[in-house]
PDB file of C-alpha atoms in Angstrom:
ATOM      1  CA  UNK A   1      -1.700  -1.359  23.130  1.00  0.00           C
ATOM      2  CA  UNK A   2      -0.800   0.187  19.898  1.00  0.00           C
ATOM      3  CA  UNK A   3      -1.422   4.177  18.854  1.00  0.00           C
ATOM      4  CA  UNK A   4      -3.039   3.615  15.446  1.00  0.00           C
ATOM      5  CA  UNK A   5      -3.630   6.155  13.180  1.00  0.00           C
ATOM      6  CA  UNK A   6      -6.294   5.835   9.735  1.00  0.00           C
ATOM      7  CA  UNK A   7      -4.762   6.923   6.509  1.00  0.00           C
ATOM      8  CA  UNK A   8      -6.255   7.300   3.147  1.00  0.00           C
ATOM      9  CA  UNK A   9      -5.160   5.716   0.397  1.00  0.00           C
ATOM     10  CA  UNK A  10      -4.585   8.004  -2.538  1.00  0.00           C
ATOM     11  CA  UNK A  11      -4.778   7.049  -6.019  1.00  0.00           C
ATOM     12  CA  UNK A  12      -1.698   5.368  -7.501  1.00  0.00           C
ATOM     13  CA  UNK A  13      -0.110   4.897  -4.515  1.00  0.00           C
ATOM     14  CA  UNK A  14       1.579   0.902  -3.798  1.00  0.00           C
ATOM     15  CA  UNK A  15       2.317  -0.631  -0.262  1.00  0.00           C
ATOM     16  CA  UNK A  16       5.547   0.517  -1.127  1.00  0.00           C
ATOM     17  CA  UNK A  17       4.859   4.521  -1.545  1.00  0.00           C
ATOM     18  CA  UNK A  18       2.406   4.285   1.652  1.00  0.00           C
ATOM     19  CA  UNK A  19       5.459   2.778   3.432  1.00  0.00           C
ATOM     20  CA  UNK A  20       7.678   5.794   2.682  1.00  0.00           C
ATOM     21  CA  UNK A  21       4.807   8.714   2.663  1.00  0.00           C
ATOM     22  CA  UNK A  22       4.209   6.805   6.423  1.00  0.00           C
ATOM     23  CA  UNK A  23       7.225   5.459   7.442  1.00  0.00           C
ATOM     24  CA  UNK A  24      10.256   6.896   5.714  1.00  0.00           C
ATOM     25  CA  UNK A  25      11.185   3.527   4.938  1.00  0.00           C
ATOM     26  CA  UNK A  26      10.087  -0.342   3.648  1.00  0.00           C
ATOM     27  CA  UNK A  27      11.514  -1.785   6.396  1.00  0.00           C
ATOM     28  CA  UNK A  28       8.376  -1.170   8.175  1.00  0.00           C
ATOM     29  CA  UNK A  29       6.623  -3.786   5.302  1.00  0.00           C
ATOM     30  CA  UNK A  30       5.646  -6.512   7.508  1.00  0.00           C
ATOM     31  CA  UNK A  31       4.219  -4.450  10.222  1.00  0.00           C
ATOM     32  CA  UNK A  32       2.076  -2.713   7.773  1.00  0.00           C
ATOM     33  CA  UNK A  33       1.346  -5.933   6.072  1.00  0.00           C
ATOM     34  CA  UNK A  34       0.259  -7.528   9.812  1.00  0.00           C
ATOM     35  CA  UNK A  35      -1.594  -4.338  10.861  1.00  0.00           C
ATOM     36  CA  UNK A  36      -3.834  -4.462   6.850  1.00  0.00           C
ATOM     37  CA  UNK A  37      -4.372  -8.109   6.073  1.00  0.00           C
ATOM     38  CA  UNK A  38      -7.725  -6.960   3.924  1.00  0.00           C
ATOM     39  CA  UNK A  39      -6.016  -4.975   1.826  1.00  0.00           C
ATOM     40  CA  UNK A  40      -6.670  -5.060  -1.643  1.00  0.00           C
ATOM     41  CA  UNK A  41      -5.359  -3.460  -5.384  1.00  0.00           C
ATOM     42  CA  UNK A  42      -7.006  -0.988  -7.308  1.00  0.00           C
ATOM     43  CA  UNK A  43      -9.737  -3.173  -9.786  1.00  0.00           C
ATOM     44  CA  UNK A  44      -8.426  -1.620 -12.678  1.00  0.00           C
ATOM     45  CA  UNK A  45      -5.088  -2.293 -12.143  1.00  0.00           C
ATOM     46  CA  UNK A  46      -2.666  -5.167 -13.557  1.00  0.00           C
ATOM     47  CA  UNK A  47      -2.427  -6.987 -16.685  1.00  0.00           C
ATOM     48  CA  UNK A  48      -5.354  -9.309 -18.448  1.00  0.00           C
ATOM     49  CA  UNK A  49      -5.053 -12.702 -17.433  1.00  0.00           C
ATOM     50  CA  UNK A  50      -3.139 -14.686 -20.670  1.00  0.00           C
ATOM     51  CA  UNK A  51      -4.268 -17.866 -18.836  1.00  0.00           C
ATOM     52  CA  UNK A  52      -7.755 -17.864 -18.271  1.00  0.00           C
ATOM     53  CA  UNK A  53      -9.875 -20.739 -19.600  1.00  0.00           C
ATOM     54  CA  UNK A  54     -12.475 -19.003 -20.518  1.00  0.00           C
ATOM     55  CA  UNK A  55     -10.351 -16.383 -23.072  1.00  0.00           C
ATOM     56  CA  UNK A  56     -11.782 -13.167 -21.174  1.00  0.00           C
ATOM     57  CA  UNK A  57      -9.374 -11.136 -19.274  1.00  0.00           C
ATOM     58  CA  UNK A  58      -9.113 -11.124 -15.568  1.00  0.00           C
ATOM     59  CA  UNK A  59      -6.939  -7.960 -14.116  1.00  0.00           C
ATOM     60  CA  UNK A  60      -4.050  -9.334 -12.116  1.00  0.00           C
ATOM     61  CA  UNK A  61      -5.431  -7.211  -9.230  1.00  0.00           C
ATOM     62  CA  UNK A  62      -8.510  -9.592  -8.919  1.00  0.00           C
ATOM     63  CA  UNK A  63      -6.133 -13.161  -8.972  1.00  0.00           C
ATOM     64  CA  UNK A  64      -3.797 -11.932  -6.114  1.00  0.00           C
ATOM     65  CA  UNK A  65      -2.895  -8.876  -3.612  1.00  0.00           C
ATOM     66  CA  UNK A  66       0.528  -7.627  -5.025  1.00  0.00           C
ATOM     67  CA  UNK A  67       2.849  -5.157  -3.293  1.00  0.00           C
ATOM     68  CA  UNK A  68       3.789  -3.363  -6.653  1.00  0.00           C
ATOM     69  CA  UNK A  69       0.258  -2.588  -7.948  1.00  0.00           C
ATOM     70  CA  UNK A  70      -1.969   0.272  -6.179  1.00  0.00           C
ATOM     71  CA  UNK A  71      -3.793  -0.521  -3.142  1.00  0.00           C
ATOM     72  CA  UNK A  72      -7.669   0.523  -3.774  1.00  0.00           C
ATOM     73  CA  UNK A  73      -7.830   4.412  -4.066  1.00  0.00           C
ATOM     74  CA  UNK A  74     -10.060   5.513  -1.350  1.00  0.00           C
ATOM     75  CA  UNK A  75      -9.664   2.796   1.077  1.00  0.00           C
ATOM     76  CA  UNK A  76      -8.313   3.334   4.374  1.00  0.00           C
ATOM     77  CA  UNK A  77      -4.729   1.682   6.056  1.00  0.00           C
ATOM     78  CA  UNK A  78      -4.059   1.571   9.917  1.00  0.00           C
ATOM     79  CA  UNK A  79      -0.213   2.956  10.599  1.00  0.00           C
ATOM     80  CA  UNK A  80       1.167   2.511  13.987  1.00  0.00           C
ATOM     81  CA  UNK A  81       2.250   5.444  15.719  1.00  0.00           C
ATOM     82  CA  UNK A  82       4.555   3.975  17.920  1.00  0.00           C
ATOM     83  CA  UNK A  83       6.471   1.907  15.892  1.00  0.00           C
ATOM     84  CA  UNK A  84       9.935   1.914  16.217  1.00  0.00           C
ATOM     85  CA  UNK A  85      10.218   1.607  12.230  1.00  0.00           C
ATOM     86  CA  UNK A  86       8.685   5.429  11.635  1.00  0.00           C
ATOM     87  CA  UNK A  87      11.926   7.303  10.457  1.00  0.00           C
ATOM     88  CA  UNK A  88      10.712  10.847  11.875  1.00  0.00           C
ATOM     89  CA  UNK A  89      13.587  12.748  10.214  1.00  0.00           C
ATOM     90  CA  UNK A  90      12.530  11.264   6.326  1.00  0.00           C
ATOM     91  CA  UNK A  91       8.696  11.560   7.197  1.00  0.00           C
ATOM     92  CA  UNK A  92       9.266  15.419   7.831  1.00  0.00           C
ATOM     93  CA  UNK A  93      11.181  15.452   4.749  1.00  0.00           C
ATOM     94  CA  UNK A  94       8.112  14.558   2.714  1.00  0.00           C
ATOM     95  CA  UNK A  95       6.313  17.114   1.498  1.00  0.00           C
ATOM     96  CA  UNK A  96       4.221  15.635  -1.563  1.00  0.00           C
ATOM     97  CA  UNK A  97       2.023  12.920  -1.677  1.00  0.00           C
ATOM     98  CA  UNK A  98       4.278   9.914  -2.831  1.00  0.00           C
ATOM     99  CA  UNK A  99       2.748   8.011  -5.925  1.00  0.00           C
ATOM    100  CA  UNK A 100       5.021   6.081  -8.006  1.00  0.00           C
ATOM    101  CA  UNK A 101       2.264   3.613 -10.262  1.00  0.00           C
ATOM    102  CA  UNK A 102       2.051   4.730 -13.792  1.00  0.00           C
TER     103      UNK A 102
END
């Protein structure tokens, strides 16, 4: 059985920064991905939809999940504990939240 630990999701932060703030690396990506399959972007995030029949804009973050947008501020993500993936050395290291989405 898995140690799992809950983690709030802060605003601006991607897959990707969760994965290092977490982690210390993206190798741990699919893991995460397995362990949060409702995950979901921020609603306000992405571009307007140049496509859509109707002419009204549709975020990007409503059409599809994407690792380079912000996950939902707020929500929460499971992290396992045990994984072999956690790079305990970087992790320590971190001592701010990590954000990178603009």
């Amino acid at each position: 059985m898995q140690d799992m630990k809950t983690v709030k999701v802060k605003p601006n932060q991607t897959v990707f920064d969760i994965l290092v703030e977490q982690y210390g690396t993206c190798e741990a990506l699919e893991e995460f991905m397995c362990n949060n399959p409702a995950l979901e972007n921020a609603p306000e995030a992405g571009v307007p939809d140049k496509d859509s029949v109707s002419g009204r804009s549709t975020p990007e973050a409503m059409r599809a999940f994407r690792l380079d947008l912000p996950v939902r501020s707020g929500s929460t993500v499971r992290i396992d504990t045990d994984s072999k993936l956690i790079k305990t050395s970087v992790v320590k290291e971190i001592n701010t939240e990590v954000t990178t989405y603009n």
